JSON list of C-alpha atoms in Angstrom, two decimals:
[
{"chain": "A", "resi": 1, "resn": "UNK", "atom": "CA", "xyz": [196.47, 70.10, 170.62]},
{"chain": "A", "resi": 2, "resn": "UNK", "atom": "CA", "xyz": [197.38, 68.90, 167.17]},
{"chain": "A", "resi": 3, "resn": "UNK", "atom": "CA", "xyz": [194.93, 67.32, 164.88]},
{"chain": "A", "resi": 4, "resn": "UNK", "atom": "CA", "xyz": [195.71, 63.57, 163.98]},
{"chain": "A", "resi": 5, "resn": "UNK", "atom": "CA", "xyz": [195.05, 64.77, 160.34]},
{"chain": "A", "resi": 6, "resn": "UNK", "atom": "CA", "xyz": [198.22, 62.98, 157.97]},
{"chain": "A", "resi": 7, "resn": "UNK", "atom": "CA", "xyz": [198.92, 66.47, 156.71]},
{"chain": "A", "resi": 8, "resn": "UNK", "atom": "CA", "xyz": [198.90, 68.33, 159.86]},
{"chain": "A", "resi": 9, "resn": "UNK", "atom": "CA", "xyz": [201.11, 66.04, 160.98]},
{"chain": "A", "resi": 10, "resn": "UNK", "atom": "CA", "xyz": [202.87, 66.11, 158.48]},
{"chain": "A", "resi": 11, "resn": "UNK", "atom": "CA", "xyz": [203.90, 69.71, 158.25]},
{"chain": "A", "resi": 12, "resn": "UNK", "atom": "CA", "xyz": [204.25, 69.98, 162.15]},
{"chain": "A", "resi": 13, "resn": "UNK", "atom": "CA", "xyz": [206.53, 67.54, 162.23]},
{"chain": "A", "resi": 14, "resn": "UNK", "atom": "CA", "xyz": [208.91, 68.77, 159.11]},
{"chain": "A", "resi": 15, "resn": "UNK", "atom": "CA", "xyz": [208.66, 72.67, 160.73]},
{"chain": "A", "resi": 16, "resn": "UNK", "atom": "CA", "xyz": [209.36, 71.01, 164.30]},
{"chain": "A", "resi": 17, "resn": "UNK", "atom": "CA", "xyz": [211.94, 68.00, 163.89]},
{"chain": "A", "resi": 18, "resn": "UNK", "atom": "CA", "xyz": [212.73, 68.01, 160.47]},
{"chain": "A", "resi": 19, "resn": "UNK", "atom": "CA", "xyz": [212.58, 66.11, 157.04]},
{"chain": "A", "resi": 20, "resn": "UNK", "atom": "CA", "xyz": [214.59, 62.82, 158.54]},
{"chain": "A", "resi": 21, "resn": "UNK", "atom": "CA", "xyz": [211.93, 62.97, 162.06]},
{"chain": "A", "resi": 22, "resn": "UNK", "atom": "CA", "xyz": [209.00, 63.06, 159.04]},
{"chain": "A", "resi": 23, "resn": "UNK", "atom": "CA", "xyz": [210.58, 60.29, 156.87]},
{"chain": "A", "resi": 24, "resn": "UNK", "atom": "CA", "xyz": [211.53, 58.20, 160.34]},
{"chain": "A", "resi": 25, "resn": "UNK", "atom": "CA", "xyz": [207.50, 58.21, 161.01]},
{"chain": "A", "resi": 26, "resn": "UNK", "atom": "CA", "xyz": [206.58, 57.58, 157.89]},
{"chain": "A", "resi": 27, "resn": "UNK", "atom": "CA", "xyz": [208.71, 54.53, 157.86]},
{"chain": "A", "resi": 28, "resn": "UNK", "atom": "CA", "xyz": [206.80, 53.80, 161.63]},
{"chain": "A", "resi": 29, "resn": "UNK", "atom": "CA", "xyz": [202.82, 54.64, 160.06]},
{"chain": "A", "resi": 30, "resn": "UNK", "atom": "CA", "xyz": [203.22, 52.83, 156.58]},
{"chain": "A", "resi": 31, "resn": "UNK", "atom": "CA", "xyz": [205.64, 50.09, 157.87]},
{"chain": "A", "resi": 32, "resn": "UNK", "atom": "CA", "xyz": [205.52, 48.20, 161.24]},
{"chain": "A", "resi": 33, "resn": "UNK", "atom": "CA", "xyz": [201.92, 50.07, 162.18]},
{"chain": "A", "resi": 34, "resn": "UNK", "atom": "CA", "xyz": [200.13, 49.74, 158.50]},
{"chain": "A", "resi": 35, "resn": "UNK", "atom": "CA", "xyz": [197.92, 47.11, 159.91]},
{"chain": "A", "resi": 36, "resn": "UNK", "atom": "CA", "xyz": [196.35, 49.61, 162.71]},
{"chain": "A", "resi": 37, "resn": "UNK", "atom": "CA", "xyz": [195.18, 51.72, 159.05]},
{"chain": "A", "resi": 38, "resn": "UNK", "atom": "CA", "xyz": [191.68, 51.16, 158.34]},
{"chain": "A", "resi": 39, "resn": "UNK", "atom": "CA", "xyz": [190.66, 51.74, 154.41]},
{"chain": "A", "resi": 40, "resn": "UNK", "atom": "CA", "xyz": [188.73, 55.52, 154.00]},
{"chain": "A", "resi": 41, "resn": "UNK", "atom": "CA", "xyz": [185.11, 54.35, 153.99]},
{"chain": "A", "resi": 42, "resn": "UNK", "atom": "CA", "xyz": [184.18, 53.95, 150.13]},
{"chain": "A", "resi": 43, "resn": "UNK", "atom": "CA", "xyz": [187.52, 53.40, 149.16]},
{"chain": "A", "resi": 44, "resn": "UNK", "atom": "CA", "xyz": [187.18, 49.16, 148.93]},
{"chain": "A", "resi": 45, "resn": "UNK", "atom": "CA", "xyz": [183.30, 49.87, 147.19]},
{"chain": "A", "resi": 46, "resn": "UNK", "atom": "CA", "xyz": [184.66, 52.50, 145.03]},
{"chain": "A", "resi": 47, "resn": "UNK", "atom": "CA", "xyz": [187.66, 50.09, 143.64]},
{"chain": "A", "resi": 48, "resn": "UNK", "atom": "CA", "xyz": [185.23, 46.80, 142.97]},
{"chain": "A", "resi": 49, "resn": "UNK", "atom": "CA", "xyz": [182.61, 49.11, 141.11]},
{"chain": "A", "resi": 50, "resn": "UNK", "atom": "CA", "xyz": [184.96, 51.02, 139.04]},
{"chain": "A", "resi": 51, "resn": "UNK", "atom": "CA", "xyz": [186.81, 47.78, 138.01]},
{"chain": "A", "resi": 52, "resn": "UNK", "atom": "CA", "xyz": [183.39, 46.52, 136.33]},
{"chain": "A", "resi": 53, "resn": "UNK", "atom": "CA", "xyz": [183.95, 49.37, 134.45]},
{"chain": "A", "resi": 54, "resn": "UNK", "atom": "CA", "xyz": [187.72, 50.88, 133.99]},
{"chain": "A", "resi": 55, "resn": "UNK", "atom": "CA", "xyz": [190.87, 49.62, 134.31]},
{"chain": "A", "resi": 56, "resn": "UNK", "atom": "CA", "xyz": [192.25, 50.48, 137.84]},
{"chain": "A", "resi": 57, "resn": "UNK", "atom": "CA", "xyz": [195.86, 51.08, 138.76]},
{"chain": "A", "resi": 58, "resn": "UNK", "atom": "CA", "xyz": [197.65, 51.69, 141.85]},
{"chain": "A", "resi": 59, "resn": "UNK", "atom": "CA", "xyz": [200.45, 53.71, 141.38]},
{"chain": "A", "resi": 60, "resn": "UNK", "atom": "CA", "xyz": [202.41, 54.55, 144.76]},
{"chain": "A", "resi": 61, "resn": "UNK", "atom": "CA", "xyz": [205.26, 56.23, 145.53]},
{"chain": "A", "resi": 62, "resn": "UNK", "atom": "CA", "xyz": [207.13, 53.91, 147.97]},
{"chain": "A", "resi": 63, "resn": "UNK", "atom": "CA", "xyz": [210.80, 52.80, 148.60]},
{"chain": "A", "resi": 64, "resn": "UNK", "atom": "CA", "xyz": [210.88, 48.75, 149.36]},
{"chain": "A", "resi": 65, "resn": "UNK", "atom": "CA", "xyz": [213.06, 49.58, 152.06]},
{"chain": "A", "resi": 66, "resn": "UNK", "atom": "CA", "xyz": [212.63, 52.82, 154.69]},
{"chain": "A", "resi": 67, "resn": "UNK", "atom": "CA", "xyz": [215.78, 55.17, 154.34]},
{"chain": "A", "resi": 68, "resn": "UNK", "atom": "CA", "xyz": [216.12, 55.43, 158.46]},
{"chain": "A", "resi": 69, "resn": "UNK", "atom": "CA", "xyz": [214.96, 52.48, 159.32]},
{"chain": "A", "resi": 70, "resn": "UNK", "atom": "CA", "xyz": [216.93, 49.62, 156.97]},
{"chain": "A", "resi": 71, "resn": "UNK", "atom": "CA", "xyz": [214.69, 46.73, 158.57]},
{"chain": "A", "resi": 72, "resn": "UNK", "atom": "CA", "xyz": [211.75, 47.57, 157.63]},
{"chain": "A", "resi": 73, "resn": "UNK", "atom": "CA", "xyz": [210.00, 46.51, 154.29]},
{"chain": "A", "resi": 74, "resn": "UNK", "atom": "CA", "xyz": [207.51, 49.02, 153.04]},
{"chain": "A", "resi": 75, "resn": "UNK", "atom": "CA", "xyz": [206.26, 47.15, 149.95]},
{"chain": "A", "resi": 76, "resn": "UNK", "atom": "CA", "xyz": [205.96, 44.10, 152.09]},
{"chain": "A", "resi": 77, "resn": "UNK", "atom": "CA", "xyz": [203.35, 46.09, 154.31]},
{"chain": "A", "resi": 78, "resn": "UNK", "atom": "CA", "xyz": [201.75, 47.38, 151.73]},
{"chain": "A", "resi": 79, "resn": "UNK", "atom": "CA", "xyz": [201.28, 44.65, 149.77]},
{"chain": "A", "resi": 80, "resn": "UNK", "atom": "CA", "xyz": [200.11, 43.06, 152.62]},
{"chain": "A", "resi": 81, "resn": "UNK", "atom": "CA", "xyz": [197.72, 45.89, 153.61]},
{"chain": "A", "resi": 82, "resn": "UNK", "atom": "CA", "xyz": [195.93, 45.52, 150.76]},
{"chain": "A", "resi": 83, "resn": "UNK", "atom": "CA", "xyz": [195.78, 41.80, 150.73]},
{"chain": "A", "resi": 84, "resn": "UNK", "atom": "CA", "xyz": [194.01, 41.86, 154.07]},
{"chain": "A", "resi": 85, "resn": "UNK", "atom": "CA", "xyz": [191.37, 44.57, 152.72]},
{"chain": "A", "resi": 86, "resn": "UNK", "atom": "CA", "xyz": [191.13, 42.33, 149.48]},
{"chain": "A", "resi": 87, "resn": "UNK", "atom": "CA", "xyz": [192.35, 44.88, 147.18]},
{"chain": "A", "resi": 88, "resn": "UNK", "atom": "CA", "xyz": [194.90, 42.55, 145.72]},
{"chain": "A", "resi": 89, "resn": "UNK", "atom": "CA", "xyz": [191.80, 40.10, 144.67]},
{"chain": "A", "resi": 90, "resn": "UNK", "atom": "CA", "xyz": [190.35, 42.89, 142.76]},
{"chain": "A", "resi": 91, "resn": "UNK", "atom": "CA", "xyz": [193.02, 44.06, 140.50]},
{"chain": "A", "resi": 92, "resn": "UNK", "atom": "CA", "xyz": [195.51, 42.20, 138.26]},
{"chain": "A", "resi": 93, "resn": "UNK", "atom": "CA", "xyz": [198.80, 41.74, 139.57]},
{"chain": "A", "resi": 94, "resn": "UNK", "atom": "CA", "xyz": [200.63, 43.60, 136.68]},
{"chain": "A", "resi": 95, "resn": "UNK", "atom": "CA", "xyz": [198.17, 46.98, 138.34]},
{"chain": "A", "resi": 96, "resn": "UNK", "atom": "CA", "xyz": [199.82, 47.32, 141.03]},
{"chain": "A", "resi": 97, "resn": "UNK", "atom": "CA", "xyz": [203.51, 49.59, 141.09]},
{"chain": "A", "resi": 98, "resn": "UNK", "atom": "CA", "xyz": [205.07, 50.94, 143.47]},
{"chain": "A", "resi": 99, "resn": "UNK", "atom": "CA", "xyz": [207.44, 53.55, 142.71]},
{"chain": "A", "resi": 100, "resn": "UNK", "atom": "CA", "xyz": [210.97, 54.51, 144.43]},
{"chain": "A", "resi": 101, "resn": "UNK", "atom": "CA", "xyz": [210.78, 58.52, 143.64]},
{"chain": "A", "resi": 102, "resn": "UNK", "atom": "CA", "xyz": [208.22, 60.70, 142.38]},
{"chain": "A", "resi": 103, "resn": "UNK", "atom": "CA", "xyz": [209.51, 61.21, 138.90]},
{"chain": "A", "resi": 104, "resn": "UNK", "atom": "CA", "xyz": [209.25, 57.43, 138.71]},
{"chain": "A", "resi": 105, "resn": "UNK", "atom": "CA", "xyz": [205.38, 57.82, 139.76]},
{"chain": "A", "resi": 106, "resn": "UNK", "atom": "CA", "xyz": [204.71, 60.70, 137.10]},
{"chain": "A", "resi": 107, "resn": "UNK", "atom": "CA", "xyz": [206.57, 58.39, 134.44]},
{"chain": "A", "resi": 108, "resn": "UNK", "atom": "CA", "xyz": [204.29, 54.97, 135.41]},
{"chain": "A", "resi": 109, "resn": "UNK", "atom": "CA", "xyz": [201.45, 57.92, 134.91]},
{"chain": "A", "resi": 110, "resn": "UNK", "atom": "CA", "xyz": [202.36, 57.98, 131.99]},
{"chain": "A", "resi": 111, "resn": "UNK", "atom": "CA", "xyz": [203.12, 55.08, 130.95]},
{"chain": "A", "resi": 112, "resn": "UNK", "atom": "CA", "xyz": [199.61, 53.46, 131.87]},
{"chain": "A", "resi": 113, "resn": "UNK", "atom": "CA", "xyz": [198.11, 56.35, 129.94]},
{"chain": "A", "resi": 114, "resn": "UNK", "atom": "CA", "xyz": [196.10, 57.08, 133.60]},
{"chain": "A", "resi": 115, "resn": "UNK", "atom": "CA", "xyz": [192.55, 58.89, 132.30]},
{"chain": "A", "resi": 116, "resn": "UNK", "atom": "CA", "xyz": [192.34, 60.18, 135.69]},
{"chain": "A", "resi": 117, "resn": "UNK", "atom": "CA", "xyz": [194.38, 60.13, 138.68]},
{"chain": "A", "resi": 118, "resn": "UNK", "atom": "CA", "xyz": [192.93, 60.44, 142.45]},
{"chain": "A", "resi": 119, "resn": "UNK", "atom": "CA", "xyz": [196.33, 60.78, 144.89]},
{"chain": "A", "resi": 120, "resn": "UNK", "atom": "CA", "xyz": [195.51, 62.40, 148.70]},
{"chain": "A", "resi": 121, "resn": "UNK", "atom": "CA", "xyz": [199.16, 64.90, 147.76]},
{"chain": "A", "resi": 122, "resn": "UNK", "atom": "CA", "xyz": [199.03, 68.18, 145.80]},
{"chain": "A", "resi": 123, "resn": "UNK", "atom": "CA", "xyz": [202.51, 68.17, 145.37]},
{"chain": "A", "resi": 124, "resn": "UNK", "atom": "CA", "xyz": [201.84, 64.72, 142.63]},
{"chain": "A", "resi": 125, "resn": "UNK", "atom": "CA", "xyz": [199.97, 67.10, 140.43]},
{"chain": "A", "resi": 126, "resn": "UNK", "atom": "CA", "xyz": [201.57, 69.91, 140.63]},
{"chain": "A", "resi": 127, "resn": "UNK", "atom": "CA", "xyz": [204.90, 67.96, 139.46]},
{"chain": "A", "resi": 128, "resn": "UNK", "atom": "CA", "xyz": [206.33, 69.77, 136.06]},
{"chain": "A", "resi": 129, "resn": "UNK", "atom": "CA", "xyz": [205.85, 66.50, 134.31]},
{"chain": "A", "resi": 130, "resn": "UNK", "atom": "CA", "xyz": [202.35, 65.08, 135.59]},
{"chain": "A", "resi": 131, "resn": "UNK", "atom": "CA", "xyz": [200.88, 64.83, 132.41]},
{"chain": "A", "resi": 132, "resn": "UNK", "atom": "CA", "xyz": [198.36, 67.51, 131.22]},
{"chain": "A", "resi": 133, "resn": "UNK", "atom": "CA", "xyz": [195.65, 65.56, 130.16]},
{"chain": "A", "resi": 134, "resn": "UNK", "atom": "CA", "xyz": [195.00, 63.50, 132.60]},
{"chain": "A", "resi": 135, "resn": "UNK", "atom": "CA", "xyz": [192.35, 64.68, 135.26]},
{"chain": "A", "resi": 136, "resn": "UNK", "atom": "CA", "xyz": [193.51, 65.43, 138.60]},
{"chain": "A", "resi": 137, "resn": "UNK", "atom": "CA", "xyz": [191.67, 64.24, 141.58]},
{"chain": "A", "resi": 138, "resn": "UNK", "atom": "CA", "xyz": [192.63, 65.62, 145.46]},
{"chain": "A", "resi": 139, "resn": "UNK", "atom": "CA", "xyz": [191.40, 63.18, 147.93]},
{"chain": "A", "resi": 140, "resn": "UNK", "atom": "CA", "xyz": [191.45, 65.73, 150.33]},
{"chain": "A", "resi": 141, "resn": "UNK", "atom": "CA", "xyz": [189.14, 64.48, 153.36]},
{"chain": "A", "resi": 142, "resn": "UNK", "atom": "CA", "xyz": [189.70, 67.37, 155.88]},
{"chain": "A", "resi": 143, "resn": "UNK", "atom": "CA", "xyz": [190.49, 70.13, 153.28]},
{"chain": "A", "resi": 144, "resn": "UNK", "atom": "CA", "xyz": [193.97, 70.74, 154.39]},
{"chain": "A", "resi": 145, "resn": "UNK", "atom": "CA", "xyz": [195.02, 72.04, 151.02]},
{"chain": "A", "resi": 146, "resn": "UNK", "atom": "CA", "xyz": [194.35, 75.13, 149.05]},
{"chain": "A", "resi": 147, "resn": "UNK", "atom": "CA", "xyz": [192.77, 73.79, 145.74]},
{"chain": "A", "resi": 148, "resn": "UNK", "atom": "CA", "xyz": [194.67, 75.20, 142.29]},
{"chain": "A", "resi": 149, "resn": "UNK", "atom": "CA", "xyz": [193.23, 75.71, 138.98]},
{"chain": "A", "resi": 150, "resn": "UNK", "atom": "CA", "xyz": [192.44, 72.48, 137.34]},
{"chain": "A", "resi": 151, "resn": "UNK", "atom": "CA", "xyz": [192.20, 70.28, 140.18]},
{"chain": "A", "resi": 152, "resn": "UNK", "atom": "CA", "xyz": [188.90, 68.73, 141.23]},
{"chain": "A", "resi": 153, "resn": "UNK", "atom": "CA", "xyz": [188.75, 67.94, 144.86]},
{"chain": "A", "resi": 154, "resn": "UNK", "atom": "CA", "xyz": [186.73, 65.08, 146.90]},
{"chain": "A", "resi": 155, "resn": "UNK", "atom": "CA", "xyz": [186.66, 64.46, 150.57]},
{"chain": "A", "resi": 156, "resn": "UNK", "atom": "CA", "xyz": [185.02, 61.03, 150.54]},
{"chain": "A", "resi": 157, "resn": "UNK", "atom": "CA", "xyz": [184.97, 58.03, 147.59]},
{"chain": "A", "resi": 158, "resn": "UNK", "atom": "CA", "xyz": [181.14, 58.73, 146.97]},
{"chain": "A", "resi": 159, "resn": "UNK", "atom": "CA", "xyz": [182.15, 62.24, 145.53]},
{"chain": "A", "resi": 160, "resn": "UNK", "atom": "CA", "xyz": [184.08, 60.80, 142.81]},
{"chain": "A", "resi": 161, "resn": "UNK", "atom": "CA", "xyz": [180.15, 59.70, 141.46]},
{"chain": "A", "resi": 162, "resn": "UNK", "atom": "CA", "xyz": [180.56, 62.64, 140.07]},
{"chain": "A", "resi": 163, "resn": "UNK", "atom": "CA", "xyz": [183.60, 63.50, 138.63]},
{"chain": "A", "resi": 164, "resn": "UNK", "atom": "CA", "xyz": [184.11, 60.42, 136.58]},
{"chain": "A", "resi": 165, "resn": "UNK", "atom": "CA", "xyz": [182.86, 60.21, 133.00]},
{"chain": "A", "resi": 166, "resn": "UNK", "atom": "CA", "xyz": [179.44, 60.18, 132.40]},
{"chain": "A", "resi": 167, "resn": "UNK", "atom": "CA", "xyz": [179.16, 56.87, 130.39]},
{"chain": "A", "resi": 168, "resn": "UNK", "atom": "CA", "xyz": [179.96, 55.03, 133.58]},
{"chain": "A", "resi": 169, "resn": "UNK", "atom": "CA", "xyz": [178.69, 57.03, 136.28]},
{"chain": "A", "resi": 170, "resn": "UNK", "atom": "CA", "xyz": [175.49, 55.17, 136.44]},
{"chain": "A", "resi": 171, "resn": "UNK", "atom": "CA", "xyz": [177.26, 52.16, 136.95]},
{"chain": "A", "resi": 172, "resn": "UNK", "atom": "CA", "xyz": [179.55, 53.60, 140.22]},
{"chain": "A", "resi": 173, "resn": "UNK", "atom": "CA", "xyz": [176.55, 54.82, 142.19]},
{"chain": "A", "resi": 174, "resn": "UNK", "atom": "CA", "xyz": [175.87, 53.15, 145.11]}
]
């Protein structure tokens, strides 16, 4: 009867079987099964209009090996992921990071000086260090979470039309 929503999922599985059963699946989902994944719908549009435009970074919180399952590559997949979907062709090599821990994700934030920053898990922006001026986006497609103060919210690409600044929104619509 459960929803095969990510964070439904998610949170059944860490109240049901625990943090390890959660970090054993995710290890499944984004590393032996990451080809089944189909991009959101937008997402690949989204990325080669905005890079006429802005400089776009992915910044990812991801370990280059899974903690329970040692054989498994995760940056590997990934990096091949978006190879297939020709994400890779769009962006420079040096804008793409992956990141072993969350504090290391907030402090490549950072470090690129991100204007705004569009990641699908509250718990990014609500990090003590997440930097205050940069604009927080929710990609929230089946508005699982509770939205807080100061955090704009899309469920598709095509919102973000609208949230970005003004001197290039003309150029993102589509």
């Amino acid at each position: 009867s459960l929803s095969p929503k990510k964070n439904m999922v998610r949170q059944y599985v860490k109240e049901n079987a625990g943090e390890d059963q959660w970090v054993f699946l995710q290890s499944i989902v984004y590393g032996q099964r990451i080809n089944d994944a189909k991009p959101y719908p937008g997402v690949v549009e989204f990325i080669s209009q905005a890079t006429k435009q802005l400089d776009i970074y992915i910044i990812s919180h991801k370990t280059k090996i899974a903690q329970l399952d040692k054989k498994t590559d995760l940056i590997k997949a990934a990096t091949y992921w978006l190879n297939k979907h020709n994400i890779t062709q769009m962006l420079p090599n040096q804008a793409i990071h992956f990141e072993n821990s969350r504090d290391n994700k907030i402090s490549r934030i950072k470090m690129v000086r991100c204007d705004v920053f569009i990641d699908d898990l509250i718990d990014v922006f609500l990090h003590p260090g997440f930097p205050h001026k940069t604009q927080k986006i929710l990609f929230d497609p089946t508005n699982f979470y509770k939205v807080k103060s100061g955090i704009s919210v899309v469920n598709c690409w095509e919102q973000l039309n609208y949230l970005i600044p003004n001197q290039i929104k003309n150029e993102l619509e589509w």
